[in-house]
Amino acid sequence: MKHLLVTGGAGFIGSNFVRFVMRHRPGLRITNLDALTYSGNLENLRDLEGEPRYRFVKGDICDRTLLDSLLKDVDAVAHLAAESHVDRSIIDSGPFFRANVIGTQTLLDACRAAGFAEGSGKRFLHVSTDEVYGSLPLERKDLLFTEVTPIQANSPYAASKAASDLCVRAAQHTFHFPACVTRCSNNFGAYQFPEKVIPLFVTNLLDGKQVPLYGDGLNVRDWLHVEDHCDALLTVLEKGRFGEVYNIGGNNERSNLELTHLILQIMGKDHSFIRPVQDRPGHDRRYAIDSSKIRRDLGWEPTRSAWPSALESTVKWYADNRAWWERVKSGEYQTYYQRQYGAR
Ligand SMILES: NC(=O)c1ccc[n+]([C@@H]2O[C@H](COP(=O)([O-])OP(=O)(O)OC[C@H]3O[C@@H](n4cnc5c(N)ncnc54)[C@H](O)[C@@H]3O)[C@@H](O)[C@H]2O)c1
């Protein structure tokens, strides 16, 4: 791999992934293609400005002409661009199906036209989510999602991601397209947009505000540190078998209530800071991942996700980077692109 195209590299996982790959693969060039929607924030990658191996391109994965020009000498693609927030997909699903389905299919078509085929040496990684599998019952702790669990997406977000997974599968099956799919559990870490539960709760508490807890708080998620996810993505991109799906998870199941109590404890706050709110419609009860395949076949292991230390260091990151999230919450970060690139 000499030249990697990352889509969605200005988002939470994408920016961590770009930084992770720059650090661990010093011979590699990266082009970061991102439309800078509300969740894309170039300030996440401020430290890479001026780095000759890194280039940012503002653009849309639905723009075939742009993709054709960018893919000319690219030999690997890590596809992370997506609309990603379930609550927003419930309010308006249109942008989700446009970006996640049409965008993915456009990217696949452009890659095929640019010579992505088995034997070409080119590789494609499609970054998906455990949410495509639907929900597990709380009382069946023995059940975990495996790679052959049926797709039973329950939210418009999950449905759009499941559809994008099937676009990749169809390309693999019909055209021997050289792709792998990953399905990961919930990520936490630095630079996460503060609409998602951990940065939302931490930044609210740092401002002395209450945290809105959905329903009875008993919904369970598996939590993985974003750098462990990045490590898994790079592993699959380099070593994954074409046509395979790899689940990625941290064996770290927590109810939202347990997560909230731990954040309150870390931040020295009492339970009066919890504000119960009406549950999300169709809220999946439990996600739990069996990630034995990637561990066994590709040798990946999470090393940065252990609680409480990983959650403590994440809380500390938001406490230490108040300027970053204040600019996100105020919308000020959206002027950064104009200032940085507007006159170029
Ligand atoms: N956050 C998680 O816990 C999690 C877990 C599993 C999988 N995922 C998947 O990982 C990927 C990244 O998630 P995230 O949490 O970093 O999301 P994010 O919302 O923080 O980032 C998404 C990025 O994609 C960009 N984007 C959106 N539409 C685009 C388009 N049409 N063209 C170009 N760029 C576009 C946005 O500007 C943003 O920078 C997504 O595919 C998501 O489904 C996320």
Short mmCIF file of C-alpha atoms and ligand atoms in Angstrom, two decimals, residues 6-16 32-42 44 56-63 79-85 95 98-100 102-104 126-131 157 160-161 164 182-188 191-193 195-196 222-224 226 229 233 248, ligand 1:
data_model
loop_
_atom_site.label_atom_id
_atom_site.label_comp_id
_atom_site.label_asym_id
_atom_site.label_seq_id
_atom_site.Cartn_x
_atom_site.Cartn_y
_atom_site.Cartn_z
CA VAL A 6 -9.94 7.56 3.52
CA THR A 7 -13.55 8.69 3.19
CA GLY A 8 -15.09 10.48 6.17
CA GLY A 9 -11.65 11.19 7.62
CA ALA A 10 -12.77 14.42 9.32
CA GLY A 11 -15.28 12.59 11.51
CA PHE A 12 -14.71 10.95 14.88
CA ILE A 13 -13.39 7.53 13.86
CA GLY A 14 -12.04 8.74 10.52
CA SER A 15 -9.81 11.40 12.06
CA ASN A 16 -8.51 8.96 14.67
CA ASN A 32 -8.83 12.32 3.16
CA LEU A 33 -12.11 12.89 1.28
CA ASP A 34 -14.82 14.37 3.45
CA ALA A 35 -17.90 16.46 2.67
CA LEU A 36 -17.64 18.24 6.05
CA THR A 37 -21.24 17.68 7.04
CA TYR A 38 -22.18 18.87 10.54
CA SER A 39 -20.13 16.01 12.08
CA GLY A 40 -17.01 16.53 9.97
CA ASN A 41 -14.52 18.76 11.73
CA LEU A 42 -11.12 19.58 10.25
CA ASN A 44 -9.76 17.11 14.54
CA PHE A 56 -7.46 16.90 2.54
CA VAL A 57 -10.11 17.12 -0.21
CA LYS A 58 -13.54 18.56 0.55
CA GLY A 59 -16.04 16.57 -1.45
CA ASP A 60 -18.93 14.16 -1.56
CA ILE A 61 -18.73 10.40 -2.09
CA CYS A 62 -21.78 10.76 -4.35
CA ASP A 63 -19.69 12.89 -6.77
CA HIS A 79 -14.60 3.85 3.55
CA LEU A 80 -15.89 5.50 6.72
CA ALA A 81 -17.99 8.38 5.35
CA ALA A 82 -21.55 8.06 6.55
CA GLU A 83 -24.41 9.71 8.32
CA SER A 84 -23.98 8.06 11.71
CA HIS A 85 -26.44 9.20 14.37
CA PRO A 95 -29.49 12.08 4.16
CA ARG A 98 -28.21 9.27 0.17
CA ALA A 99 -24.79 9.17 1.86
CA ASN A 100 -24.73 5.59 3.13
CA ILE A 102 -25.99 5.95 -2.92
CA GLY A 103 -22.60 7.19 -1.69
CA THR A 104 -21.27 3.68 -1.07
CA HIS A 126 -16.06 -0.99 4.18
CA VAL A 127 -16.59 0.18 7.76
CA SER A 128 -19.97 -0.90 9.08
CA THR A 129 -21.65 -1.37 12.43
CA ASP A 130 -23.02 -4.07 14.74
CA GLU A 131 -26.36 -2.23 14.56
CA TYR A 157 -29.54 4.42 10.30
CA SER A 160 -29.00 2.34 5.51
CA LYS A 161 -25.78 0.75 6.79
CA SER A 164 -24.51 -0.39 2.10
CA THR A 182 -16.08 -4.71 9.40
CA ARG A 183 -18.91 -4.42 11.93
CA CYS A 184 -17.91 -2.73 15.16
CA SER A 185 -19.62 -2.01 18.46
CA ASN A 186 -19.90 1.44 20.07
CA ASN A 187 -16.73 3.50 20.04
CA PHE A 188 -15.51 6.01 22.60
CA TYR A 191 -12.89 13.91 19.04
CA GLN A 192 -16.34 12.29 19.21
CA PHE A 193 -19.12 14.67 18.22
CA GLU A 195 -24.30 14.46 20.34
CA LYS A 196 -23.21 10.88 21.15
CA ASP A 222 -20.49 -3.03 24.01
CA TRP A 223 -17.82 -0.31 24.25
CA LEU A 224 -14.51 -0.23 22.38
CA VAL A 226 -11.60 4.18 19.08
CA HIS A 229 -11.09 0.07 16.39
CA LEU A 233 -9.47 -1.48 10.66
CA ILE A 248 -15.02 -6.00 16.11
N1 LIG B 1 -19.25 5.80 16.20
C1 LIG B 1 -19.39 4.51 16.40
O1 LIG B 1 -19.50 4.08 17.55
C2 LIG B 1 -19.40 3.55 15.23
C3 LIG B 1 -19.44 2.18 15.50
C4 LIG B 1 -19.38 1.29 14.41
C5 LIG B 1 -19.30 1.76 13.12
N2 LIG B 1 -19.30 3.10 12.89
C6 LIG B 1 -19.19 3.55 11.48
O2 LIG B 1 -17.93 4.22 11.37
C7 LIG B 1 -18.01 5.26 10.41
C8 LIG B 1 -17.58 6.58 11.03
O3 LIG B 1 -18.42 6.87 12.14
P1 LIG B 1 -18.18 8.16 13.05
O4 LIG B 1 -18.75 7.87 14.38
O5 LIG B 1 -16.79 8.61 12.92
O6 LIG B 1 -19.14 9.20 12.30
P2 LIG B 1 -19.05 10.77 12.18
O7 LIG B 1 -20.45 11.22 11.97
O8 LIG B 1 -18.25 11.35 13.30
O9 LIG B 1 -18.20 11.00 10.84
C9 LIG B 1 -18.72 10.78 9.57
C10 LIG B 1 -17.91 11.60 8.57
O10 LIG B 1 -18.39 11.32 7.26
C11 LIG B 1 -18.48 12.55 6.54
N3 LIG B 1 -19.51 12.38 5.50
C12 LIG B 1 -20.85 12.20 5.68
N4 LIG B 1 -21.46 12.13 4.48
C13 LIG B 1 -20.50 12.26 3.53
C14 LIG B 1 -20.50 12.26 2.11
N5 LIG B 1 -21.65 12.11 1.42
N6 LIG B 1 -19.33 12.39 1.46
C15 LIG B 1 -18.15 12.55 2.14
N7 LIG B 1 -18.10 12.58 3.49
C16 LIG B 1 -19.25 12.44 4.18
C17 LIG B 1 -18.84 13.58 7.59
O11 LIG B 1 -18.52 14.90 7.17
C18 LIG B 1 -18.02 13.11 8.78
O12 LIG B 1 -16.73 13.69 8.77
C19 LIG B 1 -19.45 5.28 9.91
O13 LIG B 1 -19.51 4.55 8.71
C20 LIG B 1 -20.23 4.54 11.00
O14 LIG B 1 -21.37 3.90 10.49
C21 LIG B 1 -19.34 4.00 13.91
#
